[in-house]
Short mmCIF file of C-alpha atoms in Angstrom, two decimals:
data_model
loop_
_atom_site.label_atom_id
_atom_site.label_comp_id
_atom_site.label_asym_id
_atom_site.label_seq_id
_atom_site.Cartn_x
_atom_site.Cartn_y
_atom_site.Cartn_z
CA UNK A 145 0.00 0.00 0.00
CA UNK A 146 2.75 2.42 0.94
CA UNK A 147 4.49 2.01 -2.41
CA UNK A 148 1.32 2.73 -4.39
CA UNK A 149 0.53 5.79 -2.26
CA UNK A 150 3.97 7.28 -2.70
CA UNK A 151 4.01 6.51 -6.39
CA UNK A 152 0.68 8.25 -6.81
CA UNK A 153 1.85 11.23 -4.76
CA UNK A 154 4.98 11.62 -6.87
CA UNK A 155 2.92 11.86 -10.04
CA UNK A 156 -0.08 13.70 -8.60
CA UNK A 157 0.55 16.80 -10.67
CA UNK A 158 0.24 14.86 -13.92
CA UNK A 159 -2.36 12.30 -12.95
CA UNK A 160 -5.95 13.45 -13.37
CA UNK A 161 -8.46 12.38 -10.76
CA UNK A 162 -11.26 10.07 -11.85
CA UNK A 163 -14.39 12.07 -11.01
CA UNK A 164 -17.99 10.97 -11.35
CA UNK A 165 -20.87 13.09 -10.05
CA UNK A 166 -22.04 11.84 -6.67
CA UNK A 167 -22.22 8.07 -7.08
CA UNK A 168 -22.31 5.56 -4.25
CA UNK A 169 -18.92 4.22 -3.19
CA UNK A 170 -17.73 1.03 -4.89
CA UNK A 171 -18.57 -2.11 -2.99
CA UNK A 172 -18.49 -5.87 -3.11
CA UNK A 173 -21.34 -6.82 -5.43
CA UNK A 174 -24.10 -8.86 -3.82
CA UNK A 175 -22.40 -8.97 -0.42
CA UNK A 176 -24.19 -8.32 2.85
CA UNK A 177 -21.82 -5.82 4.39
CA UNK A 178 -21.62 -4.57 7.96
CA UNK A 179 -22.54 -0.90 8.37
CA UNK A 180 -19.65 1.00 9.94
CA UNK A 181 -19.10 4.54 11.19
CA UNK A 182 -15.51 5.81 11.20
CA UNK A 183 -14.84 8.40 13.92
CA UNK A 184 -11.65 10.50 13.74
CA UNK A 185 -10.31 12.06 16.93
CA UNK A 186 -8.71 15.51 16.77
CA UNK A 187 -5.07 16.24 17.53
CA UNK A 188 -3.48 18.84 15.27
CA UNK A 189 -0.53 17.61 13.23
CA UNK A 190 -0.81 14.22 14.87
CA UNK A 191 -3.97 13.65 12.85
CA UNK A 192 -1.67 12.92 9.93
CA UNK A 193 -1.89 9.49 11.59
CA UNK A 194 -5.63 9.63 10.85
CA UNK A 195 -4.90 10.44 7.21
CA UNK A 196 -2.64 7.39 7.05
CA UNK A 197 -5.22 5.19 8.74
CA UNK A 198 -7.90 6.26 6.26
CA UNK A 199 -5.45 5.60 3.42
CA UNK A 200 -4.81 2.12 4.82
CA UNK A 201 -8.50 1.28 5.17
CA UNK A 202 -9.38 2.49 1.69
CA UNK A 203 -6.39 0.93 -0.05
CA UNK A 204 -7.14 -2.27 1.86
CA UNK A 205 -10.57 -2.45 0.25
CA UNK A 206 -12.67 -1.71 3.32
CA UNK A 207 -15.79 -1.35 1.16
CA UNK A 208 -15.53 -4.94 -0.02
CA UNK A 209 -16.69 -6.29 3.35
CA UNK A 210 -18.02 -3.20 5.14
CA UNK A 211 -20.09 -0.20 4.17
CA UNK A 212 -19.07 3.20 5.47
CA UNK A 213 -22.41 4.79 6.38
CA UNK A 214 -20.92 7.76 8.22
CA UNK A 215 -17.56 9.35 8.90
CA UNK A 216 -17.06 11.91 11.65
CA UNK A 217 -14.33 14.00 13.18
CA UNK A 218 -13.23 17.00 15.17
CA UNK A 219 -10.42 19.44 14.44
CA UNK A 220 -7.76 17.74 12.28
CA UNK A 221 -9.86 14.58 12.39
CA UNK A 222 -12.75 16.50 10.83
CA UNK A 223 -10.49 17.74 8.03
CA UNK A 224 -9.35 14.19 7.22
CA UNK A 225 -12.92 12.90 7.41
CA UNK A 226 -14.22 15.64 5.10
CA UNK A 227 -11.54 15.02 2.48
CA UNK A 228 -12.26 11.29 2.33
CA UNK A 229 -16.04 11.87 2.40
CA UNK A 230 -15.72 14.26 -0.55
CA UNK A 231 -13.54 11.85 -2.52
CA UNK A 232 -15.99 8.98 -1.97
CA UNK A 233 -18.97 11.03 -3.13
CA UNK A 234 -17.07 12.16 -6.21
CA UNK A 235 -16.10 8.59 -7.04
CA UNK A 236 -12.38 9.40 -7.04
CA UNK A 237 -9.85 6.63 -7.47
CA UNK A 238 -7.85 6.23 -5.34
CA UNK A 239 -10.16 7.68 -2.69
CA UNK A 240 -7.25 8.31 -0.31
CA UNK A 241 -5.25 10.52 -2.67
CA UNK A 242 -7.03 13.77 -1.78
CA UNK A 243 -6.34 13.51 1.96
CA UNK A 244 -2.72 12.55 1.34
CA UNK A 245 -2.19 15.52 -0.99
CA UNK A 246 -3.68 17.84 1.63
CA UNK A 247 -1.06 16.74 4.13
CA UNK A 248 1.72 17.03 1.57
CA UNK A 249 0.72 20.66 1.02
CA UNK A 250 0.42 21.27 4.77
CA UNK A 251 3.99 20.16 5.53
CA UNK A 252 6.91 22.52 6.03
CA UNK A 253 8.88 21.93 2.83
CA UNK A 254 10.77 25.13 1.93
CA UNK A 255 13.81 26.31 3.95
CA UNK A 256 11.84 29.29 5.29
CA UNK A 257 8.91 27.11 6.34
CA UNK A 258 11.19 24.60 8.03
CA UNK A 259 12.95 27.37 9.94
CA UNK A 260 9.67 28.90 11.11
CA UNK A 261 8.32 25.50 12.11
CA UNK A 262 11.44 24.75 14.18
CA UNK A 263 11.23 28.15 15.88
CA UNK A 264 7.55 27.79 16.80
CA UNK A 265 7.78 24.21 18.09
CA UNK A 266 11.10 24.87 19.86
CA UNK A 267 9.84 28.04 21.56
CA UNK A 268 6.70 26.25 22.72
CA UNK A 269 8.75 23.39 24.17
CA UNK A 270 10.99 25.81 26.05
CA UNK A 271 7.99 27.72 27.35
CA UNK A 272 6.11 24.60 28.48
CA UNK A 273 9.27 23.29 30.14
CA UNK A 274 9.57 26.53 32.14
CA UNK A 275 12.91 27.40 30.56
CA UNK A 276 11.62 30.73 29.26
CA UNK A 277 8.77 32.96 30.46
CA UNK A 278 5.34 32.03 29.15
CA UNK A 279 3.27 34.76 27.50
CA UNK A 280 -0.51 34.63 27.35
CA UNK A 281 -1.58 35.83 23.93
CA UNK A 282 -4.84 36.30 22.09
CA UNK A 283 -5.47 35.81 18.36
CA UNK A 284 -7.47 39.05 18.57
CA UNK A 285 -4.41 41.02 19.74
CA UNK A 286 -3.14 43.52 17.12
CA UNK A 287 0.40 42.60 18.16
CA UNK A 288 -0.27 38.89 17.57
CA UNK A 289 -1.92 39.59 14.22
CA UNK A 290 1.06 41.69 13.12
CA UNK A 291 3.48 38.98 14.27
CA UNK A 292 1.59 36.31 12.32
CA UNK A 293 1.55 38.53 9.24
CA UNK A 294 5.27 39.19 9.21
CA UNK A 295 6.35 35.69 10.25
CA UNK A 296 4.40 34.12 7.38
CA UNK A 297 5.31 36.74 4.77
CA UNK A 298 6.72 35.11 1.65
CA UNK A 299 5.62 31.59 2.59
CA UNK A 300 3.58 29.37 0.31
CA UNK A 301 -0.16 30.11 0.69
CA UNK A 302 -0.70 26.38 1.26
CA UNK A 303 1.44 26.65 4.39
CA UNK A 304 0.27 30.00 5.75
CA UNK A 305 -3.41 30.26 4.71
CA UNK A 306 -5.43 27.48 6.30
CA UNK A 307 -8.73 28.54 4.78
CA UNK A 308 -7.10 28.74 1.37
CA UNK A 309 -5.64 25.25 1.84
CA UNK A 310 -9.09 23.85 2.60
CA UNK A 311 -10.58 25.61 -0.40
CA UNK A 312 -7.84 24.19 -2.62
CA UNK A 313 -8.70 20.61 -1.70
CA UNK A 314 -12.46 20.93 -1.24
CA UNK A 315 -14.67 22.69 -3.80
CA UNK A 316 -17.12 24.45 -1.49
CA UNK A 317 -19.02 25.96 -4.41
CA UNK A 318 -19.71 22.43 -5.59
CA UNK A 319 -20.67 21.38 -2.08
CA UNK A 320 -23.10 24.28 -1.87
CA UNK A 321 -24.72 23.11 -5.10
CA UNK A 322 -24.97 19.57 -3.72
CA UNK A 323 -26.79 20.84 -0.64
CA UNK A 324 -27.84 18.26 1.95
CA UNK A 325 -27.02 14.72 0.75
CA UNK A 326 -29.03 11.62 1.56
CA UNK A 327 -26.39 9.34 0.02
CA UNK A 328 -23.91 7.38 2.14
CA UNK A 329 -21.60 8.10 3.79
CA UNK A 330 -22.82 10.96 5.99
CA UNK A 331 -20.22 13.46 7.23
CA UNK A 332 -20.43 14.64 10.85
CA UNK A 333 -18.28 17.54 12.08
CA UNK A 334 -18.02 18.52 15.76
CA UNK A 335 -17.49 21.99 17.24
CA UNK A 336 -18.82 24.02 20.17
CA UNK A 337 -20.76 27.30 20.22
CA UNK A 338 -18.76 29.61 22.49
CA UNK A 339 -21.75 31.84 23.30
CA UNK A 340 -24.44 29.26 24.05
CA UNK A 341 -22.15 26.51 25.31
CA UNK A 342 -24.00 23.99 23.14
CA UNK A 343 -22.26 21.29 21.17
CA UNK A 344 -22.49 21.78 17.42
CA UNK A 345 -22.82 18.76 15.15
CA UNK A 346 -22.84 19.64 11.48
CA UNK A 347 -24.33 16.85 9.38
CA UNK A 348 -24.02 16.61 5.59
CA UNK A 349 -27.43 14.93 5.59
CA UNK A 350 -29.08 18.02 7.05
CA UNK A 351 -27.15 20.84 5.35
CA UNK A 352 -24.45 21.59 2.80
CA UNK A 353 -20.87 21.19 4.01
CA UNK A 354 -19.24 24.62 4.41
CA UNK A 355 -15.69 25.79 4.94
CA UNK A 356 -16.83 27.63 8.09
CA UNK A 357 -17.83 24.33 9.70
CA UNK A 358 -14.37 22.83 9.22
CA UNK A 359 -12.65 26.04 10.32
CA UNK A 360 -14.85 26.08 13.43
CA UNK A 361 -13.98 22.49 14.31
CA UNK A 362 -10.26 23.33 14.05
CA UNK A 363 -10.36 26.76 15.76
CA UNK A 364 -7.97 26.26 18.68
CA UNK A 365 -8.76 29.29 20.90
CA UNK A 366 -5.14 30.24 21.62
CA UNK A 367 -4.29 30.29 17.91
CA UNK A 368 -7.43 31.14 15.92
CA UNK A 369 -10.27 33.57 16.44
CA UNK A 370 -13.71 32.05 17.00
CA UNK A 371 -15.37 31.27 13.67
CA UNK A 372 -18.60 33.24 13.45
CA UNK A 373 -21.43 32.35 11.09
CA UNK A 374 -25.21 31.93 11.16
CA UNK A 375 -25.45 33.71 14.52
CA UNK A 376 -23.00 31.42 16.31
CA UNK A 377 -19.34 31.69 17.30
CA UNK A 378 -17.46 28.39 17.32
CA UNK A 379 -14.32 26.89 18.77
CA UNK A 380 -12.32 23.71 18.30
CA UNK A 381 -14.11 20.36 18.46
CA UNK A 382 -11.81 19.40 21.36
CA UNK A 383 -14.44 21.09 23.54
CA UNK A 384 -17.26 19.00 22.06
CA UNK A 385 -17.57 15.41 20.91
CA UNK A 386 -14.01 14.37 20.23
CA UNK A 387 -14.95 12.84 17.88
CA UNK A 388 -18.75 12.67 17.31
CA UNK A 389 -19.74 9.05 17.97
CA UNK A 390 -23.19 8.91 19.54
CA UNK A 391 -24.55 10.91 16.59
CA UNK A 392 -23.64 8.02 14.27
CA UNK A 393 -26.36 6.04 16.06
CA UNK A 394 -29.06 8.71 15.87
CA UNK A 395 -31.41 8.97 12.92
CA UNK A 396 -31.75 12.74 13.26
CA UNK A 397 -28.10 13.13 12.26
CA UNK A 398 -27.46 10.27 9.84
CA UNK A 399 -30.89 8.90 8.88
CA UNK A 400 -32.43 5.71 10.25
CA UNK A 401 -31.12 3.71 7.30
CA UNK A 402 -27.55 4.77 8.14
CA UNK A 403 -27.36 3.66 11.77
CA UNK A 404 -23.98 1.99 12.22
CA UNK A 405 -23.50 -1.56 13.45
CA UNK A 406 -19.86 -0.90 14.28
CA UNK A 407 -17.97 2.21 15.44
CA UNK A 408 -14.36 2.32 14.25
CA UNK A 409 -12.44 4.95 16.20
CA UNK A 410 -9.16 6.37 14.89
CA UNK A 411 -7.66 7.47 18.19
CA UNK A 412 -4.86 10.02 18.61
CA UNK A 413 -4.44 10.48 22.37
CA UNK A 414 -2.96 7.58 24.36
CA UNK A 415 -5.11 6.19 27.16
CA UNK A 416 -2.35 5.60 29.70
CA UNK A 417 1.03 7.06 30.59
CA UNK A 418 4.01 5.26 32.11
CA UNK A 419 4.69 7.57 35.05
CA UNK A 420 3.30 10.54 36.93
CA UNK A 421 3.99 13.73 34.94
CA UNK A 422 6.27 16.05 36.89
CA UNK A 423 7.75 18.63 34.54
CA UNK A 424 5.64 21.47 33.18
CA UNK A 425 5.90 20.00 29.68
CA UNK A 426 4.83 16.52 30.83
CA UNK A 427 1.89 17.96 32.76
CA UNK A 428 0.77 20.00 29.75
CA UNK A 429 0.96 16.98 27.44
CA UNK A 430 -0.91 14.65 29.78
CA UNK A 431 -3.60 17.23 30.53
CA UNK A 432 -4.23 17.66 26.81
CA UNK A 433 -4.50 13.88 26.34
CA UNK A 434 -6.98 13.49 29.18
CA UNK A 435 -9.16 16.33 27.93
CA UNK A 436 -9.09 14.89 24.43
CA UNK A 437 -10.14 11.44 25.63
CA UNK A 438 -12.81 12.56 28.12
CA UNK A 439 -15.74 13.01 25.76
CA UNK A 440 -14.66 10.00 23.69
CA UNK A 441 -14.81 7.63 26.64
CA UNK A 442 -18.09 9.10 27.91
CA UNK A 443 -19.75 8.45 24.56
CA UNK A 444 -18.40 4.91 24.32
CA UNK A 445 -19.53 4.10 27.87
CA UNK A 446 -23.03 5.42 27.08
CA UNK A 447 -23.23 3.10 24.07
CA UNK A 448 -21.92 0.24 26.18
CA UNK A 449 -24.72 0.81 28.69
CA UNK A 450 -27.28 0.60 25.87
CA UNK A 451 -25.64 -2.60 24.67
CA UNK A 452 -25.87 -4.16 28.10
CA UNK A 453 -29.49 -3.11 28.55
CA UNK A 454 -30.37 -4.53 25.14
CA UNK A 455 -28.67 -7.85 25.90
CA UNK A 456 -30.49 -8.01 29.25
CA UNK A 457 -33.85 -7.61 27.46
CA UNK A 458 -34.55 -4.25 29.10
CA UNK A 459 -35.98 -2.69 25.90
CA UNK A 460 -39.30 -3.69 24.45
CA UNK A 461 -39.23 -3.73 20.63
CA UNK A 462 -41.17 -0.47 20.20
CA UNK A 463 -38.91 1.43 22.60
CA UNK A 464 -35.78 -0.01 20.97
CA UNK A 465 -36.99 1.23 17.60
CA UNK A 466 -37.49 4.72 19.04
CA UNK A 467 -33.82 4.69 20.07
CA UNK A 468 -32.74 3.26 16.69
CA UNK A 469 -31.44 0.13 18.43
CA UNK A 470 -31.57 -3.20 16.56
CA UNK A 471 -28.75 -4.99 18.40
CA UNK A 472 -25.47 -4.42 20.26
CA UNK A 473 -23.16 -1.98 18.51
CA UNK A 474 -19.55 -3.05 18.19
CA UNK A 475 -17.39 -0.46 19.96
CA UNK A 476 -13.85 -0.19 21.34
CA UNK A 477 -13.15 -0.98 24.96
CA UNK A 478 -12.13 2.18 26.82
CA UNK A 479 -9.66 0.62 29.23
CA UNK A 480 -7.66 -2.60 29.07
CA UNK A 481 -8.86 -3.52 32.57
CA UNK A 482 -12.54 -3.44 31.53
CA UNK A 483 -14.22 -6.86 31.16
CA UNK A 484 -14.19 -8.22 27.63
CA UNK A 485 -17.54 -8.29 25.86
CA UNK A 486 -18.47 -9.89 22.55
CA UNK A 487 -19.23 -6.47 21.06
CA UNK A 488 -15.75 -5.08 21.79
CA UNK A 489 -13.36 -4.27 18.95
CA UNK A 490 -9.97 -2.49 19.11
CA UNK A 491 -9.23 1.17 18.54
CA UNK A 492 -7.15 2.13 15.53
CA UNK A 493 -4.36 3.86 17.42
CA UNK A 494 -0.68 4.65 17.18
CA UNK A 495 2.02 2.10 17.81
CA UNK A 496 3.71 2.33 21.17
CA UNK A 497 6.99 3.08 19.41
CA UNK A 498 5.53 6.22 17.85
CA UNK A 499 3.25 7.47 20.62
CA UNK A 500 5.93 7.15 23.32
CA UNK A 501 8.08 9.83 21.69
CA UNK A 502 5.32 12.38 21.09
CA UNK A 503 4.48 15.38 23.24
CA UNK A 504 1.90 18.13 23.15
CA UNK A 505 4.15 20.36 21.06
CA UNK A 506 4.31 17.72 18.33
CA UNK A 507 0.63 18.45 17.64
CA UNK A 508 1.82 21.72 16.11
CA UNK A 509 4.85 20.25 14.35
CA UNK A 510 4.57 20.32 10.55
CA UNK A 511 8.02 18.88 9.89
CA UNK A 512 8.00 16.66 6.81
CA UNK A 513 9.61 13.64 8.48
CA UNK A 514 7.23 13.94 11.45
CA UNK A 515 4.13 14.04 9.23
CA UNK A 516 5.33 11.16 7.05
CA UNK A 517 6.02 9.03 10.14
CA UNK A 518 2.46 9.68 11.33
CA UNK A 519 0.99 8.74 7.96
CA UNK A 520 3.08 5.58 7.67
CA UNK A 521 2.14 4.39 11.16
CA UNK A 522 -1.53 5.12 10.47
CA UNK A 523 -1.41 2.99 7.33
CA UNK A 524 0.21 0.10 9.18
CA UNK A 525 -2.17 0.17 12.14
CA UNK A 526 -5.23 0.38 9.86
CA UNK A 527 -4.05 -2.61 7.83
CA UNK A 528 -3.62 -4.66 11.01
CA UNK A 529 -7.05 -3.57 12.28
CA UNK A 530 -8.80 -4.35 8.99
CA UNK A 531 -7.22 -7.81 8.78
CA UNK A 532 -8.37 -8.52 12.35
CA UNK A 533 -11.95 -7.41 11.62
CA UNK A 534 -12.11 -9.61 8.53
CA UNK A 535 -10.76 -12.58 10.46
CA UNK A 536 -13.29 -11.99 13.26
CA UNK A 537 -16.18 -11.99 10.79
CA UNK A 538 -15.17 -15.45 9.55
CA UNK A 539 -15.11 -17.01 13.03
CA UNK A 540 -18.18 -19.01 14.14
CA UNK A 541 -20.50 -16.93 16.30
#
């Protein structure tokens, strides 16, 4: 898979995409396929792992045995989800090429970009380690806006203009013409309304996908101004469903015909850590991981409770239909110490080798080698996961 991806990337300028107007994704003809929802956790530059995982699933022929009925995400996970969702609806082949090209453009590749990237990540590490004074800044500050303007002057627009980068890889005029789509898969994007405090879940089934929705999901408050549109002001999806999962089981968001039988979670933040964080940098990293996992685990545990109640016969058929429940949903197990249940499946998550050397600052690191390592590990972990799911389906029940 890796060879074909890199070969395609090297020739992407000359190779035209195969585009067909809004067909269903290719599938195994005549097969009864399990309905799956893919949920992509946020995590800045580390969500290049998500891009790699999606590449691995698609190149591995996930649609031969499973049907992607929804794909969701927050922050960087939402960007990856949207790019793959768009490629699938356009009938592009390979469907992973668009998300990979986005990350290629997002990397620091020129000498000036590499220097700026090193300065930003290095300064943040020194600050979080307590080696230099920490300054509280606001993206609304005229001083901060001037600094951003001058520090990015002369850089490629792909590197310095996030909105422009999104608009390069997603045709939002076309998406506006599409409007709300009933076709599978459904895209779900998570954010939070700063003013009302309500979670925002943007669904492609209910409205056209807009650049403002993706910008809102990725609007880290310390870096970006709140994204204001349609009377709301939105921040990063880290403060909401990270990623949206429960919505994949609710007809109001995805349609009753698109309720998933399995939730595949591409997870960025590690669940455990080896020792008690003591340095300022370690504390900052672990705090970010715990916050990022909090809403994820709460959603999974809520679904697990429904599974247990269903298996115990607590729902009469009419009530189960009202909750869109037709059986236990396969979900990851939050903690290794939790009892094993038949409906448990693994997360798609980073290898220990990779995750053990990452810190919070690496979520802002756009170094080429760093991004490529994330993508490669995502591909590998997705291939292992997909092989395990296929093997599990063949076992006697």
